[in-house]
């Protein structure tokens, strides 16, 4: 945990210049390139239509965390979008490994992407598109900065409704983020750090890049409907099973989340991150709670356990 706090750059230290590229390596159209040279055609439907799926795994101290789960979700998404990857799973693992090794980062944020690509004849028929695989490794980043990890985030509940699952299947990790970005602006407008948006039934869904959990009477709950089944969310279920805490996926109302004993969010970008205020009101006593702290510690401990992580380069 302290190691994490030291490693995460504060918001001010991050890049805000759009012309600057993070230090990293990408794999694109058969070549390894510095991030600044990894460019795709503006005609790629991944860009024009958000017709793409992706996954993000992280590396911590030279080890991938739960790589198999990320690959399973990525391959499932590609298949459900009727795309075809030009490489098999083993080759993709070696590309991701190369990106990390060439970047020189010991802790990294590693993304794999499959876009629809475009049709060589400019046909509008997606069946004729040549799908494109892209991967990259850049420095590890987090939804929450150091101070927010210590004191907890302030989250605002936006009226924005997440795109319905019947329109875009949330189990396929996607870039349909206009709802999440709108939620984020709503949150900034009221002075909060980030947002939670609603599902089509008015329950709490998820936020920009994270799932959410509440703890009430030592039982955990996370929304079941209309959300990405996050790998960090799955990791919380697995940790709870190990330590004998009950965790279920079921609807959460606004009143329930505000009346919880503890609230935290989960993402590959930062792990388990405490929330101590919602819509300007403190959650319980306004401090990071014991269940959240215990899960945060366990989460980072698992990063060098071979059952949960794999070395980037096998010894
Ligand atoms: N929900 C959304 C919409 C996301 O984009 C993400 C991650 O990017 C998550 C949840 C958290 O998923 P994971 O824990 O796999 O990073």
PDB file of C-alpha atoms in Angstrom, residues 47-260:
ATOM      1  CA  UNK A  47     -12.005   5.646 -34.146  1.00  0.00           C
ATOM      2  CA  UNK A  48     -14.976   6.625 -36.328  1.00  0.00           C
ATOM      3  CA  UNK A  49     -17.625   4.383 -34.712  1.00  0.00           C
ATOM      4  CA  UNK A  50     -16.103   3.216 -31.407  1.00  0.00           C
ATOM      5  CA  UNK A  51     -16.218  -0.169 -33.111  1.00  0.00           C
ATOM      6  CA  UNK A  52     -13.585  -1.801 -30.949  1.00  0.00           C
ATOM      7  CA  UNK A  53     -12.997  -3.810 -27.822  1.00  0.00           C
ATOM      8  CA  UNK A  54     -10.030  -3.713 -25.504  1.00  0.00           C
ATOM      9  CA  UNK A  55      -8.651  -4.840 -22.205  1.00  0.00           C
ATOM     10  CA  UNK A  56      -6.184  -3.406 -19.751  1.00  0.00           C
ATOM     11  CA  UNK A  57      -3.978  -5.489 -17.514  1.00  0.00           C
ATOM     12  CA  UNK A  58      -1.366  -4.061 -15.193  1.00  0.00           C
ATOM     13  CA  UNK A  59       2.173  -5.006 -14.341  1.00  0.00           C
ATOM     14  CA  UNK A  60       3.418  -4.429 -10.811  1.00  0.00           C
ATOM     15  CA  UNK A  61       7.043  -5.089  -9.847  1.00  0.00           C
ATOM     16  CA  UNK A  62       7.666  -6.967 -13.100  1.00  0.00           C
ATOM     17  CA  UNK A  63       4.601  -9.196 -12.767  1.00  0.00           C
ATOM     18  CA  UNK A  64       1.316  -9.193 -14.709  1.00  0.00           C
ATOM     19  CA  UNK A  65      -1.670  -9.281 -12.354  1.00  0.00           C
ATOM     20  CA  UNK A  66      -4.375 -11.814 -13.325  1.00  0.00           C
ATOM     21  CA  UNK A  67      -3.373 -11.817 -16.989  1.00  0.00           C
ATOM     22  CA  UNK A  68      -5.444 -14.909 -17.833  1.00  0.00           C
ATOM     23  CA  UNK A  69      -8.673 -13.273 -16.673  1.00  0.00           C
ATOM     24  CA  UNK A  70      -7.965 -10.186 -18.800  1.00  0.00           C
ATOM     25  CA  UNK A  71      -7.150 -12.334 -21.848  1.00  0.00           C
ATOM     26  CA  UNK A  72     -10.319 -14.413 -21.370  1.00  0.00           C
ATOM     27  CA  UNK A  73     -12.455 -11.247 -21.265  1.00  0.00           C
ATOM     28  CA  UNK A  74     -10.667  -9.777 -24.296  1.00  0.00           C
ATOM     29  CA  UNK A  75     -11.064 -12.927 -26.414  1.00  0.00           C
ATOM     30  CA  UNK A  76     -14.740 -13.222 -25.405  1.00  0.00           C
ATOM     31  CA  UNK A  77     -15.368  -9.599 -26.452  1.00  0.00           C
ATOM     32  CA  UNK A  78     -13.609 -10.030 -29.797  1.00  0.00           C
ATOM     33  CA  UNK A  79     -15.696 -13.113 -30.556  1.00  0.00           C
ATOM     34  CA  UNK A  80     -18.984 -11.461 -29.564  1.00  0.00           C
ATOM     35  CA  UNK A  81     -18.248  -8.489 -31.820  1.00  0.00           C
ATOM     36  CA  UNK A  82     -17.547 -10.980 -34.641  1.00  0.00           C
ATOM     37  CA  UNK A  83     -14.003  -9.770 -35.052  1.00  0.00           C
ATOM     38  CA  UNK A  84     -10.987 -11.901 -35.799  1.00  0.00           C
ATOM     39  CA  UNK A  85      -7.632 -11.399 -34.177  1.00  0.00           C
ATOM     40  CA  UNK A  86      -4.649 -11.852 -36.453  1.00  0.00           C
ATOM     41  CA  UNK A  87      -2.789 -13.664 -33.632  1.00  0.00           C
ATOM     42  CA  UNK A  88      -3.463 -16.492 -31.205  1.00  0.00           C
ATOM     43  CA  UNK A  89      -3.399 -16.152 -27.419  1.00  0.00           C
ATOM     44  CA  UNK A  90       0.220 -17.239 -27.049  1.00  0.00           C
ATOM     45  CA  UNK A  91       1.426 -14.668 -29.600  1.00  0.00           C
ATOM     46  CA  UNK A  92      -0.603 -11.935 -27.899  1.00  0.00           C
ATOM     47  CA  UNK A  93       1.010 -12.773 -24.554  1.00  0.00           C
ATOM     48  CA  UNK A  94       4.428 -12.509 -26.196  1.00  0.00           C
ATOM     49  CA  UNK A  95       3.534  -9.123 -27.770  1.00  0.00           C
ATOM     50  CA  UNK A  96       2.330  -7.761 -24.413  1.00  0.00           C
ATOM     51  CA  UNK A  97       5.488  -9.084 -22.751  1.00  0.00           C
ATOM     52  CA  UNK A  98       7.682  -7.461 -25.421  1.00  0.00           C
ATOM     53  CA  UNK A  99       5.898  -4.111 -25.041  1.00  0.00           C
ATOM     54  CA  UNK A 100       6.532  -4.144 -21.291  1.00  0.00           C
ATOM     55  CA  UNK A 101      10.138  -5.353 -21.623  1.00  0.00           C
ATOM     56  CA  UNK A 102      10.990  -2.814 -24.354  1.00  0.00           C
ATOM     57  CA  UNK A 103       9.367   0.012 -22.370  1.00  0.00           C
ATOM     58  CA  UNK A 104      11.647  -0.712 -19.410  1.00  0.00           C
ATOM     59  CA  UNK A 105       8.741  -0.117 -17.005  1.00  0.00           C
ATOM     60  CA  UNK A 106       8.626  -2.364 -13.954  1.00  0.00           C
ATOM     61  CA  UNK A 107       5.057  -1.210 -13.231  1.00  0.00           C
ATOM     62  CA  UNK A 108       2.891  -0.567 -16.242  1.00  0.00           C
ATOM     63  CA  UNK A 109      -0.567  -0.153 -17.638  1.00  0.00           C
ATOM     64  CA  UNK A 110      -0.820  -2.550 -20.579  1.00  0.00           C
ATOM     65  CA  UNK A 111      -3.605  -2.289 -23.097  1.00  0.00           C
ATOM     66  CA  UNK A 112      -4.639  -4.717 -25.853  1.00  0.00           C
ATOM     67  CA  UNK A 113      -7.118  -3.476 -28.449  1.00  0.00           C
ATOM     68  CA  UNK A 114      -8.948  -4.953 -31.409  1.00  0.00           C
ATOM     69  CA  UNK A 115     -10.566  -2.415 -33.737  1.00  0.00           C
ATOM     70  CA  UNK A 116     -12.890  -3.177 -36.632  1.00  0.00           C
ATOM     71  CA  UNK A 117     -10.243  -1.622 -38.888  1.00  0.00           C
ATOM     72  CA  UNK A 118     -11.599  -0.642 -42.278  1.00  0.00           C
ATOM     73  CA  UNK A 119     -12.462  -2.225 -45.586  1.00  0.00           C
ATOM     74  CA  UNK A 120      -9.729  -2.148 -48.239  1.00  0.00           C
ATOM     75  CA  UNK A 121     -12.404  -1.162 -50.798  1.00  0.00           C
ATOM     76  CA  UNK A 122     -14.032   1.415 -48.463  1.00  0.00           C
ATOM     77  CA  UNK A 123     -17.142  -0.766 -48.350  1.00  0.00           C
ATOM     78  CA  UNK A 124     -19.529   0.093 -45.503  1.00  0.00           C
ATOM     79  CA  UNK A 125     -20.004  -3.607 -44.729  1.00  0.00           C
ATOM     80  CA  UNK A 126     -18.288  -4.458 -41.414  1.00  0.00           C
ATOM     81  CA  UNK A 127     -17.852  -8.056 -42.567  1.00  0.00           C
ATOM     82  CA  UNK A 128     -15.348  -6.805 -45.117  1.00  0.00           C
ATOM     83  CA  UNK A 129     -13.214  -4.904 -42.656  1.00  0.00           C
ATOM     84  CA  UNK A 130      -9.720  -6.033 -41.789  1.00  0.00           C
ATOM     85  CA  UNK A 131      -9.568  -6.025 -38.002  1.00  0.00           C
ATOM     86  CA  UNK A 132      -6.561  -4.440 -36.343  1.00  0.00           C
ATOM     87  CA  UNK A 133      -4.712  -5.525 -33.206  1.00  0.00           C
ATOM     88  CA  UNK A 134      -2.869  -2.895 -31.172  1.00  0.00           C
ATOM     89  CA  UNK A 135      -1.075  -3.198 -27.827  1.00  0.00           C
ATOM     90  CA  UNK A 136       0.920  -0.824 -25.671  1.00  0.00           C
ATOM     91  CA  UNK A 137       2.664  -0.489 -22.314  1.00  0.00           C
ATOM     92  CA  UNK A 138       2.836   2.895 -20.552  1.00  0.00           C
ATOM     93  CA  UNK A 139       3.515   3.827 -16.896  1.00  0.00           C
ATOM     94  CA  UNK A 140       1.001   2.562 -14.323  1.00  0.00           C
ATOM     95  CA  UNK A 141      -1.737   5.099 -13.553  1.00  0.00           C
ATOM     96  CA  UNK A 142      -4.576   5.285 -11.050  1.00  0.00           C
ATOM     97  CA  UNK A 143      -8.095   6.714 -10.889  1.00  0.00           C
ATOM     98  CA  UNK A 144      -7.224   8.071  -7.416  1.00  0.00           C
ATOM     99  CA  UNK A 145      -4.130  10.080  -6.502  1.00  0.00           C
ATOM    100  CA  UNK A 146      -2.101   9.633  -3.289  1.00  0.00           C
ATOM    101  CA  UNK A 147      -4.237  11.924  -1.161  1.00  0.00           C
ATOM    102  CA  UNK A 148      -7.470  10.370  -2.413  1.00  0.00           C
ATOM    103  CA  UNK A 149      -6.133   6.877  -1.630  1.00  0.00           C
ATOM    104  CA  UNK A 150      -5.347   7.982   1.918  1.00  0.00           C
ATOM    105  CA  UNK A 151      -8.442  10.042   2.679  1.00  0.00           C
ATOM    106  CA  UNK A 152     -10.998   8.584   0.281  1.00  0.00           C
ATOM    107  CA  UNK A 153     -12.623   9.980  -2.833  1.00  0.00           C
ATOM    108  CA  UNK A 154     -15.555  12.346  -3.002  1.00  0.00           C
ATOM    109  CA  UNK A 155     -18.026  10.921  -5.526  1.00  0.00           C
ATOM    110  CA  UNK A 156     -21.102  12.593  -6.998  1.00  0.00           C
ATOM    111  CA  UNK A 157     -24.068  10.590  -8.271  1.00  0.00           C
ATOM    112  CA  UNK A 158     -24.979  11.911 -11.704  1.00  0.00           C
ATOM    113  CA  UNK A 159     -28.449  11.683 -13.277  1.00  0.00           C
ATOM    114  CA  UNK A 160     -26.765  10.291 -16.402  1.00  0.00           C
ATOM    115  CA  UNK A 161     -27.931   6.807 -17.358  1.00  0.00           C
ATOM    116  CA  UNK A 162     -25.396   4.232 -18.591  1.00  0.00           C
ATOM    117  CA  UNK A 163     -25.994   3.098 -22.167  1.00  0.00           C
ATOM    118  CA  UNK A 164     -28.538   0.210 -21.944  1.00  0.00           C
ATOM    119  CA  UNK A 165     -27.155  -3.335 -22.090  1.00  0.00           C
ATOM    120  CA  UNK A 166     -29.560  -4.057 -24.955  1.00  0.00           C
ATOM    121  CA  UNK A 167     -27.778  -1.372 -27.000  1.00  0.00           C
ATOM    122  CA  UNK A 168     -24.179  -2.085 -26.049  1.00  0.00           C
ATOM    123  CA  UNK A 169     -23.349  -5.219 -24.074  1.00  0.00           C
ATOM    124  CA  UNK A 170     -21.392  -3.973 -21.036  1.00  0.00           C
ATOM    125  CA  UNK A 171     -19.698  -7.376 -20.732  1.00  0.00           C
ATOM    126  CA  UNK A 172     -17.726  -6.443 -23.854  1.00  0.00           C
ATOM    127  CA  UNK A 173     -15.197  -3.883 -22.662  1.00  0.00           C
ATOM    128  CA  UNK A 174     -15.761  -0.874 -24.899  1.00  0.00           C
ATOM    129  CA  UNK A 175     -15.041   2.778 -25.562  1.00  0.00           C
ATOM    130  CA  UNK A 176     -18.686   3.961 -25.418  1.00  0.00           C
ATOM    131  CA  UNK A 177     -17.836   6.550 -22.813  1.00  0.00           C
ATOM    132  CA  UNK A 178     -19.984   9.614 -23.634  1.00  0.00           C
ATOM    133  CA  UNK A 179     -22.284   8.801 -20.692  1.00  0.00           C
ATOM    134  CA  UNK A 180     -19.340   8.299 -18.326  1.00  0.00           C
ATOM    135  CA  UNK A 181     -17.637  11.484 -19.482  1.00  0.00           C
ATOM    136  CA  UNK A 182     -20.889  13.425 -19.031  1.00  0.00           C
ATOM    137  CA  UNK A 183     -21.087  12.000 -15.499  1.00  0.00           C
ATOM    138  CA  UNK A 184     -17.530  13.136 -14.847  1.00  0.00           C
ATOM    139  CA  UNK A 185     -18.320  16.710 -15.919  1.00  0.00           C
ATOM    140  CA  UNK A 186     -21.437  16.657 -13.696  1.00  0.00           C
ATOM    141  CA  UNK A 187     -19.193  15.582 -10.796  1.00  0.00           C
ATOM    142  CA  UNK A 188     -16.585  18.284 -11.442  1.00  0.00           C
ATOM    143  CA  UNK A 189     -19.375  20.896 -11.633  1.00  0.00           C
ATOM    144  CA  UNK A 190     -20.313  20.133  -8.016  1.00  0.00           C
ATOM    145  CA  UNK A 191     -16.717  19.898  -6.792  1.00  0.00           C
ATOM    146  CA  UNK A 192     -16.505  16.089  -6.540  1.00  0.00           C
ATOM    147  CA  UNK A 193     -13.523  13.963  -7.632  1.00  0.00           C
ATOM    148  CA  UNK A 194     -15.422  11.535  -9.818  1.00  0.00           C
ATOM    149  CA  UNK A 195     -18.870  10.193 -10.671  1.00  0.00           C
ATOM    150  CA  UNK A 196     -21.206   7.269 -10.377  1.00  0.00           C
ATOM    151  CA  UNK A 197     -23.891   6.982 -13.032  1.00  0.00           C
ATOM    152  CA  UNK A 198     -27.161   5.050 -13.031  1.00  0.00           C
ATOM    153  CA  UNK A 199     -28.481   1.945 -14.744  1.00  0.00           C
ATOM    154  CA  UNK A 200     -31.685   2.051 -16.819  1.00  0.00           C
ATOM    155  CA  UNK A 201     -33.747   1.262 -13.674  1.00  0.00           C
ATOM    156  CA  UNK A 202     -32.308   4.193 -11.728  1.00  0.00           C
ATOM    157  CA  UNK A 203     -29.985   2.083  -9.560  1.00  0.00           C
ATOM    158  CA  UNK A 204     -26.279   2.781  -9.143  1.00  0.00           C
ATOM    159  CA  UNK A 205     -24.279   1.337 -12.067  1.00  0.00           C
ATOM    160  CA  UNK A 206     -20.584   2.244 -12.324  1.00  0.00           C
ATOM    161  CA  UNK A 207     -18.211   5.137 -12.939  1.00  0.00           C
ATOM    162  CA  UNK A 208     -15.635   6.245 -15.521  1.00  0.00           C
ATOM    163  CA  UNK A 209     -13.340   3.227 -15.498  1.00  0.00           C
ATOM    164  CA  UNK A 210     -14.462   1.569 -12.273  1.00  0.00           C
ATOM    165  CA  UNK A 211     -17.009  -0.623 -10.472  1.00  0.00           C
ATOM    166  CA  UNK A 212     -18.362   0.220  -7.042  1.00  0.00           C
ATOM    167  CA  UNK A 213     -18.945  -1.755  -3.819  1.00  0.00           C
ATOM    168  CA  UNK A 214     -20.716  -0.947  -0.582  1.00  0.00           C
ATOM    169  CA  UNK A 215     -20.118  -2.609   2.771  1.00  0.00           C
ATOM    170  CA  UNK A 216     -23.057  -2.878   5.176  1.00  0.00           C
ATOM    171  CA  UNK A 217     -22.893  -4.937   8.379  1.00  0.00           C
ATOM    172  CA  UNK A 218     -19.714  -6.634   7.053  1.00  0.00           C
ATOM    173  CA  UNK A 219     -21.442  -7.825   3.841  1.00  0.00           C
ATOM    174  CA  UNK A 220     -20.372  -6.484   0.467  1.00  0.00           C
ATOM    175  CA  UNK A 221     -22.553  -5.676  -2.517  1.00  0.00           C
ATOM    176  CA  UNK A 222     -21.799  -4.460  -6.047  1.00  0.00           C
ATOM    177  CA  UNK A 223     -24.264  -3.759  -8.883  1.00  0.00           C
ATOM    178  CA  UNK A 224     -25.113  -6.790 -11.014  1.00  0.00           C
ATOM    179  CA  UNK A 225     -26.881  -5.148 -13.950  1.00  0.00           C
ATOM    180  CA  UNK A 226     -25.572  -2.962 -16.769  1.00  0.00           C
ATOM    181  CA  UNK A 227     -21.925  -2.927 -15.702  1.00  0.00           C
ATOM    182  CA  UNK A 228     -18.604  -4.223 -16.944  1.00  0.00           C
ATOM    183  CA  UNK A 229     -17.680  -7.341 -14.981  1.00  0.00           C
ATOM    184  CA  UNK A 230     -14.398  -5.839 -13.824  1.00  0.00           C
ATOM    185  CA  UNK A 231     -11.406  -8.051 -13.094  1.00  0.00           C
ATOM    186  CA  UNK A 232     -10.719  -6.037  -9.924  1.00  0.00           C
ATOM    187  CA  UNK A 233     -14.385  -6.557  -8.963  1.00  0.00           C
ATOM    188  CA  UNK A 234     -13.843 -10.312  -9.482  1.00  0.00           C
ATOM    189  CA  UNK A 235     -10.682 -10.052  -7.396  1.00  0.00           C
ATOM    190  CA  UNK A 236     -12.714  -8.527  -4.539  1.00  0.00           C
ATOM    191  CA  UNK A 237     -15.101 -11.511  -4.724  1.00  0.00           C
ATOM    192  CA  UNK A 238     -12.099 -13.864  -4.628  1.00  0.00           C
ATOM    193  CA  UNK A 239     -10.488 -12.049  -1.685  1.00  0.00           C
ATOM    194  CA  UNK A 240     -13.788 -12.055   0.220  1.00  0.00           C
ATOM    195  CA  UNK A 241     -14.125 -15.816  -0.347  1.00  0.00           C
ATOM    196  CA  UNK A 242     -10.615 -16.286   1.086  1.00  0.00           C
ATOM    197  CA  UNK A 243     -11.286 -14.303   4.245  1.00  0.00           C
ATOM    198  CA  UNK A 244     -14.884 -15.398   4.772  1.00  0.00           C
ATOM    199  CA  UNK A 245     -16.746 -12.175   3.961  1.00  0.00           C
ATOM    200  CA  UNK A 246     -20.034 -12.329   2.084  1.00  0.00           C
ATOM    201  CA  UNK A 247     -20.043 -10.497  -1.271  1.00  0.00           C
ATOM    202  CA  UNK A 248     -22.930 -10.462  -3.736  1.00  0.00           C
ATOM    203  CA  UNK A 249     -23.868  -8.770  -7.002  1.00  0.00           C
ATOM    204  CA  UNK A 250     -27.312  -7.112  -6.679  1.00  0.00           C
ATOM    205  CA  UNK A 251     -29.037  -3.761  -7.182  1.00  0.00           C
ATOM    206  CA  UNK A 252     -27.920  -0.804  -5.062  1.00  0.00           C
ATOM    207  CA  UNK A 253     -30.153   2.267  -4.631  1.00  0.00           C
ATOM    208  CA  UNK A 254     -28.868   5.786  -4.014  1.00  0.00           C
ATOM    209  CA  UNK A 255     -30.210   5.684  -0.453  1.00  0.00           C
ATOM    210  CA  UNK A 256     -28.452   2.391   0.217  1.00  0.00           C
ATOM    211  CA  UNK A 257     -25.065   3.575  -0.990  1.00  0.00           C
ATOM    212  CA  UNK A 258     -25.287   6.792   1.025  1.00  0.00           C
ATOM    213  CA  UNK A 259     -26.279   4.821   4.149  1.00  0.00           C
ATOM    214  CA  UNK A 260     -23.462   2.262   3.773  1.00  0.00           C
TER     215      UNK A 260
END
